[in-house]
PDB file of C-alpha atoms in Angstrom:
ATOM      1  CA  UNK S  30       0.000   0.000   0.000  1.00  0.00           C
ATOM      2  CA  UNK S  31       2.905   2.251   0.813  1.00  0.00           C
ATOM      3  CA  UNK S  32       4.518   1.313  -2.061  1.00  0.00           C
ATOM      4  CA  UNK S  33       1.810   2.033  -4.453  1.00  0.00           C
ATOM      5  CA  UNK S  34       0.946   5.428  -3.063  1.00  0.00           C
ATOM      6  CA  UNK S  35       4.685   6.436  -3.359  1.00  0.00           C
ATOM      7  CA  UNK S  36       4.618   5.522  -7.048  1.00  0.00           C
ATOM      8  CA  UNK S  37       1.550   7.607  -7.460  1.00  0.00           C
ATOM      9  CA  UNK S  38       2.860  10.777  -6.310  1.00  0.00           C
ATOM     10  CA  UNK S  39       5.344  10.272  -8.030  1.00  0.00           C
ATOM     11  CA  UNK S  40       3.988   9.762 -11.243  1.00  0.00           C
ATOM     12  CA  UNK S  41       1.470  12.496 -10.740  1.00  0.00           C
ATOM     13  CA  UNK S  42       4.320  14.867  -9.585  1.00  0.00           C
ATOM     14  CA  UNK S  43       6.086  14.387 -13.011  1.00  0.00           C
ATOM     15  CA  UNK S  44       2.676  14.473 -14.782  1.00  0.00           C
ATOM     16  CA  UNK S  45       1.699  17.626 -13.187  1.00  0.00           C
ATOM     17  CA  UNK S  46       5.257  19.631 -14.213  1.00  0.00           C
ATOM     18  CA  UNK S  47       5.857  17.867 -17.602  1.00  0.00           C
ATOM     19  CA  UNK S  48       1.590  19.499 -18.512  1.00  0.00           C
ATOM     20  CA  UNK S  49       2.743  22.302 -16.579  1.00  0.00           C
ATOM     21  CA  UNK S  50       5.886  23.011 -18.766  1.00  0.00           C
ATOM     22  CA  UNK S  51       3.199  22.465 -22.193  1.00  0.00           C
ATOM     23  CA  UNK S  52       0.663  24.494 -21.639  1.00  0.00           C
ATOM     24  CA  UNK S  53       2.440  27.729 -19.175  1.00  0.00           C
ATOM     25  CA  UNK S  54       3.260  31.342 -20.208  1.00  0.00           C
ATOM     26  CA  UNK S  55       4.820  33.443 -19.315  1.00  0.00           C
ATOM     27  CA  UNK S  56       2.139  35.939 -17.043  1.00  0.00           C
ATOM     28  CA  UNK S  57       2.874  38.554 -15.326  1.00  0.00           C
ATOM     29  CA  UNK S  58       1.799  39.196 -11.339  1.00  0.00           C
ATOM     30  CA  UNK S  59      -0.461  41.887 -10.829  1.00  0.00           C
ATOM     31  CA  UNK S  60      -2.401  43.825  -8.314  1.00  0.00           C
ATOM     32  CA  UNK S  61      -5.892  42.063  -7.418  1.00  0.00           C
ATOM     33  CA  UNK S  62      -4.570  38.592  -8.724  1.00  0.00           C
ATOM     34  CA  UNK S  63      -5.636  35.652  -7.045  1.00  0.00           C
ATOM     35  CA  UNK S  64      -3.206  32.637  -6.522  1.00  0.00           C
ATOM     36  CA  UNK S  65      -3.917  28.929  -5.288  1.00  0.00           C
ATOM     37  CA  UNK S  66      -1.200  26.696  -4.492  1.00  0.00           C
ATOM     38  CA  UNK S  67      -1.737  22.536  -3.476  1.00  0.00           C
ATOM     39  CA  UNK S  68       0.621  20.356  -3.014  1.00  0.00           C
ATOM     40  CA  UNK S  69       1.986  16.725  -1.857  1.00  0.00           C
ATOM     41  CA  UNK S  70       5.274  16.688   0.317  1.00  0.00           C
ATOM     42  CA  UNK S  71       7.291  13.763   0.593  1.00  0.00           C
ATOM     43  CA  UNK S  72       6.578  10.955   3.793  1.00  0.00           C
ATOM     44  CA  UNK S  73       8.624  11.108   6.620  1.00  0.00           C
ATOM     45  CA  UNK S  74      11.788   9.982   6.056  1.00  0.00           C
ATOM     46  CA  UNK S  75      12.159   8.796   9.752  1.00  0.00           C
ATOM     47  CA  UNK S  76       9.291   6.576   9.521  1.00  0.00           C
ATOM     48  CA  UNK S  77      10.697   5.651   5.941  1.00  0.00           C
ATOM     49  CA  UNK S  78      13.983   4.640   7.122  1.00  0.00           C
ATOM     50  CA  UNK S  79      12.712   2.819  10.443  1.00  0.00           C
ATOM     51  CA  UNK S  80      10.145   0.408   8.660  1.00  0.00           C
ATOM     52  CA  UNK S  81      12.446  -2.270   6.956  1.00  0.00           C
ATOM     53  CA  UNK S  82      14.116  -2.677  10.687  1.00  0.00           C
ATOM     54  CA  UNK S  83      12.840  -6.107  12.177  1.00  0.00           C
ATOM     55  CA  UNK S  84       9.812  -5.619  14.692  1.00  0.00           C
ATOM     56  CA  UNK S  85       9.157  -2.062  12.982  1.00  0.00           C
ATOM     57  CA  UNK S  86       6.030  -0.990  11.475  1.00  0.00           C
ATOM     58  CA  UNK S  87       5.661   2.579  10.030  1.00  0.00           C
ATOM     59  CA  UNK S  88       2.374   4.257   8.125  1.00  0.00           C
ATOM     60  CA  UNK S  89       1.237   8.069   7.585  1.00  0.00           C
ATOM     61  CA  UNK S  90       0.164  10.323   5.035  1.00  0.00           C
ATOM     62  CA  UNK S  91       2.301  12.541   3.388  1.00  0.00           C
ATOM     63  CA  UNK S  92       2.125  16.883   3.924  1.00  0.00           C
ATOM     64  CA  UNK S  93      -0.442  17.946   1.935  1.00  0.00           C
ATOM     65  CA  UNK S  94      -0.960  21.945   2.055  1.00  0.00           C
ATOM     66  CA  UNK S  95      -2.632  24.379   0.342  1.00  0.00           C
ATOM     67  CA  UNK S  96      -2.815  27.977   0.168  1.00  0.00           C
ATOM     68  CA  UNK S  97      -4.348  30.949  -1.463  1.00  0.00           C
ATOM     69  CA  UNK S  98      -2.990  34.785  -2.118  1.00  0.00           C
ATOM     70  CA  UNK S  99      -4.319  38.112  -3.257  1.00  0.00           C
ATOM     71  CA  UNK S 100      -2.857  40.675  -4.985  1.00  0.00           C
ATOM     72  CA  UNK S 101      -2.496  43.958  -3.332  1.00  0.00           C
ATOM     73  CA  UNK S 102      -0.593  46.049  -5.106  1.00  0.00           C
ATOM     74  CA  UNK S 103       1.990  44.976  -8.047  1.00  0.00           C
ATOM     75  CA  UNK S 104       4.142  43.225  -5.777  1.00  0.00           C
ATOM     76  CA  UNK S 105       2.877  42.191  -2.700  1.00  0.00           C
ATOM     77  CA  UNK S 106       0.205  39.642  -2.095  1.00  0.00           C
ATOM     78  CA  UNK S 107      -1.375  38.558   1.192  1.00  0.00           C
ATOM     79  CA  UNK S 108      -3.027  35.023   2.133  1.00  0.00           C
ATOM     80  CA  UNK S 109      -3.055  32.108   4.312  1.00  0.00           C
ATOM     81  CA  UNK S 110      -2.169  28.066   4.076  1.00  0.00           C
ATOM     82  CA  UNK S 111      -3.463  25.154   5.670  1.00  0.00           C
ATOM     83  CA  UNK S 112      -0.494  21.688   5.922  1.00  0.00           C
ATOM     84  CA  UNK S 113      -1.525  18.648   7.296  1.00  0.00           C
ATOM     85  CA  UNK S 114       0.685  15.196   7.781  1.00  0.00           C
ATOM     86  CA  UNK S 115       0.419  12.487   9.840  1.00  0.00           C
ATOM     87  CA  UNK S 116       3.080   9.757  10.805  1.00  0.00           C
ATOM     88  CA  UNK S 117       2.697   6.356  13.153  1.00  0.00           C
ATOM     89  CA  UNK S 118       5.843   3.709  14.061  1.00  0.00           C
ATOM     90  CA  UNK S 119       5.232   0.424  16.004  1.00  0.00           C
ATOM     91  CA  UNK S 120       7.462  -1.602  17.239  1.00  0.00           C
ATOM     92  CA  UNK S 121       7.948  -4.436  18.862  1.00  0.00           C
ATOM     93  CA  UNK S 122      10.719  -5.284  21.766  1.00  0.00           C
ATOM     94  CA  UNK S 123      11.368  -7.807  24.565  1.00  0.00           C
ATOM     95  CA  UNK S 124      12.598  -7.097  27.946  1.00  0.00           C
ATOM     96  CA  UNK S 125      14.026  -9.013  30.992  1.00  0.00           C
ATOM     97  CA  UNK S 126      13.331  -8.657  34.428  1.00  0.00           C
ATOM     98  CA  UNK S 127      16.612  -9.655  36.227  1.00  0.00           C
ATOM     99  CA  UNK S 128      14.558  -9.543  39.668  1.00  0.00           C
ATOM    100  CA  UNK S 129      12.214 -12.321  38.274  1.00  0.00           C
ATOM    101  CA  UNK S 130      14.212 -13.691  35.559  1.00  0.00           C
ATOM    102  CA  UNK S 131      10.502 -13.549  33.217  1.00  0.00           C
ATOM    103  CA  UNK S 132      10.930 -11.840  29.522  1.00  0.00           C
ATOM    104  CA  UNK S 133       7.976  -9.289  28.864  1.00  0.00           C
ATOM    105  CA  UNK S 134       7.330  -8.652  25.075  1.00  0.00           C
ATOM    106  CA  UNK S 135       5.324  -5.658  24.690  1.00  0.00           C
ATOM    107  CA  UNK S 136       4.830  -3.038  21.669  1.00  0.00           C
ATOM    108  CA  UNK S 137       5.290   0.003  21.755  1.00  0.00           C
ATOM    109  CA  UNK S 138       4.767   3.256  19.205  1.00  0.00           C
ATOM    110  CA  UNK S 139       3.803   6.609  18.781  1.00  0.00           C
ATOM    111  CA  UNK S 140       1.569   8.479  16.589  1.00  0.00           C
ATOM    112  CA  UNK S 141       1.814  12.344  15.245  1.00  0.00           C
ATOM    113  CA  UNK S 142      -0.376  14.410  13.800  1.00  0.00           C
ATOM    114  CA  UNK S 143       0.395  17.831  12.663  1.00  0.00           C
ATOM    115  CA  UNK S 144      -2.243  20.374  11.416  1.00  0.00           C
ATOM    116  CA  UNK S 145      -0.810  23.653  10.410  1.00  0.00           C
ATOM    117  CA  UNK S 146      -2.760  27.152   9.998  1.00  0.00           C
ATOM    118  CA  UNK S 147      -0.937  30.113   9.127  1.00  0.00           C
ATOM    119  CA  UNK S 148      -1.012  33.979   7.259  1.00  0.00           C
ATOM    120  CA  UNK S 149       1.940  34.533   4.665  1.00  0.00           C
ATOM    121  CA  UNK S 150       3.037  37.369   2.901  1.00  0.00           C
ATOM    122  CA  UNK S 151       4.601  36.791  -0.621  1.00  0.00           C
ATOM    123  CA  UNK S 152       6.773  39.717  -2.561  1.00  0.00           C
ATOM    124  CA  UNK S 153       7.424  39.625  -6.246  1.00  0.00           C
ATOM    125  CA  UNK S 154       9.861  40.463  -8.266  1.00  0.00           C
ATOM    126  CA  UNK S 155       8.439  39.529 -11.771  1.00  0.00           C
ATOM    127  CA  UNK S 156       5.599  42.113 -12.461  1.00  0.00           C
ATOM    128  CA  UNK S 157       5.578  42.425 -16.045  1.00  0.00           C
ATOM    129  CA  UNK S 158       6.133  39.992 -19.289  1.00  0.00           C
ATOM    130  CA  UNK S 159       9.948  41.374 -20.058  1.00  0.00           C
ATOM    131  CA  UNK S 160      11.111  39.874 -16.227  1.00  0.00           C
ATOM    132  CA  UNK S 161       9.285  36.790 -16.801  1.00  0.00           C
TER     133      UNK S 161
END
């Protein structure tokens, strides 16, 4: 299941810029624009790394944000985003208690969940065709 979502962003990734790089041109920013970004990060390279260990289990979703500006004058622009990502490692691990000589096997994890909120501010520097 990992696997197979991994290969889809990544296929839609290079979909998305090689259409991208078709069909743009070259537009200038200007006042009262308004500009929506989405996106798909990459997963956790912690959980990434930790899942082919023996006992280790790893799942989450990848960032995924979003965010929208509007032009206020011919180089500034004003907005807000929204990120999410979630991660989740298991593991499994055996202890001994010298006292009573008896071997507990537990498991033991965490989960993390981030939800992000935030204003941004965005300066231009390409405002007409020529400094495109």
């Amino acid at each position: 299941m990992k696997k197979n979502l991994l290969k889809l962003i990544i296929v839609l990734s290079f979909g998305f810029i090689f259409l991208n790089g078709q069909t743009a041109n070259a537009q200038a920013y200007k006042e009262g624009d308004n500009l929506i970004h989405v996106g798909v990060g990459f997963p956790s390279l912690y959980s990434q790394s930790v899942s082919g260990l023996d006992g280790v289990t790893s799942s989450g979703l990848p960032p995924i944000y979003g965010s929208f500006e509007h032009g206020i004058n011919e180089h500034w622009s004003v907005g807000g985003y929204l990120a999410y990502t979630s991660q989740s490692v298991r593991y499994n691990e055996q202890f001994i208690n010298f006292n009573t000589g008896t071997i507990t096997t537990g498991t033991w994890g965490w989960d993390l969940s981030i939800f992000v909120i935030g204003v941004t501010g965005d300066y231009h520097f390409a405002t007409d065709r020529k400094s495109v």
